[in-house]
Amino acid sequence: DAGVIQSPRHEVTEMGQEVTLRCKPISGHDYLFWYRQTMMRGLELLIYFNNNVPIDDSGMPEDRFSAKMPNASFSTLKIQPSEPRDSAVYFCASSLDPTGDTQYFGPGTRLTVL
Amino acid sequence: KQEVTQIPAALSVPEGENLVLNCSFTDSAIYNLQWFRQDPGKGLTSLLLIQSSQREQTSGRLNASLDKSSGRSTLYIAASQPGDSATYLCAADDQTGANNLFFGTGTRLTVIP
């Protein structure tokens, strides 16, 4: 398996623009997670899905952030409008069953908002 | 909310030395405690997962221990190698479920040849 795939790997945009990050989880994994990593706050869980359904979005910072999972093999994290403080590395991870299995992380998308 | 702390923030050791990384967490009602490795510009790679009923896990030169009652875990690396240089992250869930992982800020390890 190719592992968790994320695109783009790097994104530079201007403040106010819409940003869409994409993730393809490992085939057969029922859980998908979106994380954000910054120097100041470390790695934080934003939202996770189980069988394509959002379960906990309490980590989503504000209404400018939204996430969808239209099918088992694809998820998006959208920021609209983007702000400089959204600059971070965004990771997607997937898992079979977190109670006994680890989460497998993608390579991340480095977002810079100017 | 679970809080995870890692000490030290950075560590530099000569090749061949054994070393211990420390992790502490505030909520002992965990399902799992995990250790990850992160290389610069890369994602996280899982090293070891210790379930709450376990005391330790081993993989090659790595050994992780868990003491739930004291809220502590250690990662022991034997005979360190330059390839072990990376940031090591500890993560714990909490009583709300195994899906919510809370990460420490990591220990940046440098092994000097």
Short mmCIF file of C-alpha atoms in Angstrom, two decimals:
data_model
loop_
_atom_site.label_atom_id
_atom_site.label_comp_id
_atom_site.label_asym_id
_atom_site.label_seq_id
_atom_site.Cartn_x
_atom_site.Cartn_y
_atom_site.Cartn_z
CA ASP A 1 0.00 0.00 0.00
CA ALA A 2 1.22 3.52 -0.77
CA GLY A 3 0.31 4.78 2.67
CA VAL A 4 -1.67 7.92 3.37
CA ILE A 5 -1.42 10.33 0.47
CA GLN A 6 -1.76 14.08 0.85
CA SER A 7 -1.79 16.84 -1.72
CA PRO A 8 -0.46 19.35 -2.29
CA ARG A 9 2.77 18.94 -0.31
CA HIS A 10 3.32 22.68 -0.23
CA GLU A 11 0.83 25.50 -0.63
CA VAL A 12 1.54 29.21 -0.64
CA THR A 13 -1.43 31.53 -0.84
CA GLU A 14 -2.45 35.05 -0.03
CA MET A 15 -4.63 36.06 2.86
CA GLY A 16 -8.31 35.81 2.03
CA GLN A 17 -7.93 33.05 -0.53
CA GLU A 18 -9.62 29.66 -0.25
CA VAL A 19 -7.34 26.71 0.45
CA THR A 20 -8.25 23.04 -0.06
CA LEU A 21 -6.10 20.24 1.29
CA ARG A 22 -6.65 16.68 0.16
CA CYS A 23 -6.13 13.28 1.70
CA LYS A 24 -6.42 9.68 0.56
CA PRO A 25 -6.38 7.26 3.50
CA ILE A 26 -5.02 3.74 3.48
CA SER A 27 -7.51 1.41 1.85
CA GLY A 28 -9.70 -0.38 4.40
CA HIS A 29 -9.09 2.06 7.22
CA ASP A 30 -12.35 3.19 8.82
CA TYR A 31 -10.96 6.20 10.68
CA LEU A 32 -9.52 9.39 9.23
CA PHE A 33 -7.95 12.22 11.23
CA TRP A 34 -6.87 15.77 10.39
CA TYR A 35 -4.13 17.39 12.51
CA ARG A 36 -2.36 20.72 12.51
CA GLN A 37 1.24 21.19 13.65
CA THR A 38 2.75 24.54 14.60
CA MET A 39 5.83 25.51 16.56
CA MET A 40 3.74 27.25 19.19
CA ARG A 41 1.01 24.66 19.78
CA GLY A 42 2.59 21.43 18.58
CA LEU A 43 0.38 18.77 17.01
CA GLU A 44 -3.37 19.20 17.51
CA LEU A 45 -6.31 17.09 16.38
CA LEU A 46 -8.77 19.11 14.31
CA ILE A 47 -11.43 16.57 13.36
CA TYR A 48 -11.87 12.86 12.79
CA PHE A 49 -14.22 10.70 10.75
CA ASN A 50 -15.48 7.16 11.23
CA ASN A 51 -16.89 5.44 8.14
CA ASN A 52 -17.01 8.83 6.36
CA VAL A 53 -19.05 10.46 9.14
CA PRO A 54 -17.56 13.35 11.17
CA ILE A 55 -17.47 12.26 14.80
CA ASP A 56 -15.63 15.00 16.66
CA ASP A 57 -14.85 18.43 15.21
CA SER A 58 -14.23 20.16 18.52
CA GLY A 59 -10.65 20.87 17.49
CA MET A 60 -11.62 22.87 14.41
CA PRO A 61 -10.44 26.38 15.28
CA GLU A 62 -13.33 28.35 13.78
CA ASP A 63 -15.99 28.43 11.12
CA ARG A 64 -13.47 29.24 8.44
CA PHE A 65 -12.39 25.62 8.62
CA SER A 66 -14.49 22.79 7.19
CA ALA A 67 -13.80 19.14 6.42
CA LYS A 68 -15.61 16.59 4.31
CA MET A 69 -15.28 12.93 3.50
CA PRO A 70 -17.51 12.16 0.50
CA ASN A 71 -16.32 8.57 0.27
CA ALA A 72 -14.01 6.10 1.98
CA SER A 73 -11.01 7.02 -0.13
CA PHE A 74 -11.03 10.81 -0.07
CA SER A 75 -11.23 13.70 2.37
CA THR A 76 -10.75 17.44 2.13
CA LEU A 77 -9.93 20.16 4.63
CA LYS A 78 -10.93 23.61 3.45
CA ILE A 79 -10.02 27.02 4.85
CA GLN A 80 -12.05 29.96 3.60
CA PRO A 81 -10.94 32.69 3.92
CA SER A 82 -7.35 31.90 4.88
CA GLU A 83 -5.37 34.02 7.33
CA PRO A 84 -1.62 34.22 8.07
CA ARG A 85 -2.15 32.51 11.44
CA ASP A 86 -3.37 29.42 9.57
CA SER A 87 0.19 28.83 8.37
CA ALA A 88 1.17 25.38 9.63
CA VAL A 89 1.75 21.81 8.54
CA TYR A 90 -1.51 19.90 8.17
CA PHE A 91 -1.39 16.13 8.55
CA CYS A 92 -3.91 13.51 7.64
CA ALA A 93 -3.84 10.11 9.35
CA SER A 94 -5.88 6.95 9.09
CA SER A 95 -6.44 3.92 11.29
CA LEU A 96 -8.24 0.59 11.37
CA ASP A 97 -9.36 0.82 14.98
CA PRO A 98 -7.67 3.32 17.31
CA THR A 99 -8.39 1.23 20.39
CA GLY A 100 -5.79 -1.27 19.33
CA ASP A 101 -4.11 0.07 16.22
CA THR A 102 -1.89 3.05 15.66
CA GLN A 103 -2.61 5.93 13.34
CA TYR A 104 -0.71 6.09 10.05
CA PHE A 105 0.29 9.59 9.07
CA GLY A 106 0.66 11.14 5.66
CA PRO A 107 3.66 13.34 4.75
CA GLY A 108 1.73 16.54 5.48
CA THR A 109 0.91 19.73 3.61
CA ARG A 110 2.96 22.78 4.50
CA LEU A 111 0.65 25.79 4.20
CA THR A 112 1.96 29.34 4.09
CA VAL A 113 -0.54 32.19 4.06
CA LEU A 114 1.01 35.53 3.17
CA LYS B 1 -8.26 17.61 28.82
CA GLN B 2 -5.19 15.41 28.59
CA GLU B 3 -1.87 17.22 28.83
CA VAL B 4 1.32 15.53 27.71
CA THR B 5 4.78 16.76 28.65
CA GLN B 6 8.11 15.56 27.32
CA ILE B 7 11.50 16.06 28.88
CA PRO B 8 14.08 16.94 27.72
CA ALA B 9 13.15 19.11 24.74
CA ALA B 10 16.46 18.30 23.08
CA LEU B 11 19.18 15.73 23.66
CA SER B 12 22.57 15.20 22.06
CA VAL B 13 24.49 11.97 22.66
CA PRO B 14 27.53 10.23 21.15
CA GLU B 15 26.92 7.18 19.00
CA GLY B 16 26.60 3.93 20.94
CA GLU B 17 25.19 5.46 24.08
CA ASN B 18 21.98 4.20 25.66
CA LEU B 19 19.38 6.88 26.35
CA VAL B 20 15.98 7.46 27.92
CA LEU B 21 13.26 9.86 26.81
CA ASN B 22 10.57 10.82 29.28
CA CYS B 23 6.87 11.48 28.89
CA SER B 24 4.25 12.39 31.47
CA PHE B 25 0.49 12.74 31.12
CA THR B 26 -2.18 14.16 33.41
CA ASP B 27 -5.19 11.88 32.78
CA SER B 28 -4.40 8.29 33.73
CA ALA B 29 -7.64 6.95 32.20
CA ILE B 30 -5.96 6.16 28.91
CA TYR B 31 -6.61 3.45 26.35
CA ASN B 32 -3.16 3.64 24.73
CA LEU B 33 0.16 5.41 25.03
CA GLN B 34 2.11 5.75 21.82
CA TRP B 35 5.58 6.82 20.74
CA PHE B 36 6.17 8.29 17.29
CA ARG B 37 9.21 9.40 15.39
CA GLN B 38 9.23 12.47 13.13
CA ASP B 39 12.03 13.24 10.70
CA PRO B 40 12.44 16.82 9.43
CA GLY B 41 9.85 17.68 6.80
CA LYS B 42 8.18 14.29 7.14
CA GLY B 43 5.12 12.81 8.74
CA LEU B 44 5.01 10.76 11.91
CA THR B 45 6.00 7.11 12.06
CA SER B 46 4.63 4.94 14.82
CA LEU B 47 7.30 3.23 16.92
CA LEU B 48 5.46 1.57 19.77
CA LEU B 49 1.91 1.40 21.10
CA ILE B 50 1.32 0.33 24.70
CA GLN B 51 -2.22 -0.59 25.64
CA SER B 52 -3.42 0.46 29.09
CA SER B 53 -3.27 -3.12 30.36
CA GLN B 54 0.37 -3.49 29.34
CA ARG B 55 3.51 -2.36 31.13
CA GLU B 56 5.93 -2.27 28.24
CA GLN B 57 6.53 -2.93 24.57
CA THR B 58 9.74 -3.72 22.73
CA SER B 59 10.81 -3.38 19.12
CA GLY B 60 14.43 -4.02 18.28
CA ARG B 61 16.58 -1.53 20.16
CA LEU B 62 13.53 0.33 21.45
CA ASN B 63 11.70 -0.36 24.68
CA ALA B 64 8.78 1.68 25.96
CA SER B 65 7.36 1.40 29.45
CA LEU B 66 4.10 2.62 30.90
CA ASP B 67 3.17 3.44 34.49
CA LYS B 68 -0.45 4.54 34.35
CA SER B 69 -0.79 5.26 38.04
CA SER B 70 2.01 7.80 38.01
CA GLY B 71 1.17 9.10 34.53
CA ARG B 72 4.59 8.34 33.08
CA SER B 73 6.14 6.59 30.12
CA THR B 74 9.73 6.20 29.04
CA LEU B 75 11.30 5.31 25.72
CA TYR B 76 14.63 3.55 26.03
CA ILE B 77 16.93 3.46 23.01
CA ALA B 78 19.85 1.07 23.24
CA ALA B 79 23.15 1.51 21.42
CA SER B 80 22.09 4.72 19.67
CA GLN B 81 23.02 5.29 16.01
CA PRO B 82 23.19 8.47 13.89
CA GLY B 83 20.11 7.21 12.05
CA ASP B 84 18.16 7.53 15.29
CA SER B 85 18.44 11.32 15.04
CA ALA B 86 14.89 12.65 14.85
CA THR B 87 12.15 14.15 17.00
CA TYR B 88 10.37 11.66 19.22
CA LEU B 89 6.76 12.38 20.13
CA CYS B 90 4.73 10.83 22.90
CA ALA B 91 0.93 10.69 22.53
CA ALA B 92 -1.82 9.68 24.94
CA ASP B 93 -5.55 9.48 24.54
CA ASP B 94 -7.89 10.11 27.46
CA GLN B 95 -11.11 8.94 29.00
CA THR B 96 -13.16 10.29 26.11
CA GLY B 97 -11.76 7.63 23.83
CA ALA B 98 -8.80 6.22 21.94
CA ASN B 99 -9.51 8.43 18.95
CA ASN B 100 -8.42 11.66 20.61
CA LEU B 101 -4.64 11.67 20.69
CA PHE B 102 -2.88 14.39 22.65
CA PHE B 103 0.74 14.92 21.71
CA GLY B 104 3.71 16.18 23.64
CA THR B 105 5.96 18.76 22.03
CA GLY B 106 8.64 16.17 21.45
CA THR B 107 12.29 15.50 22.22
CA ARG B 108 14.71 16.36 19.45
CA LEU B 109 17.46 13.72 19.51
CA THR B 110 20.84 14.12 17.85
CA VAL B 111 23.23 11.16 17.81
CA ILE B 112 26.77 12.29 17.06
CA PRO B 113 28.92 9.88 15.00
#
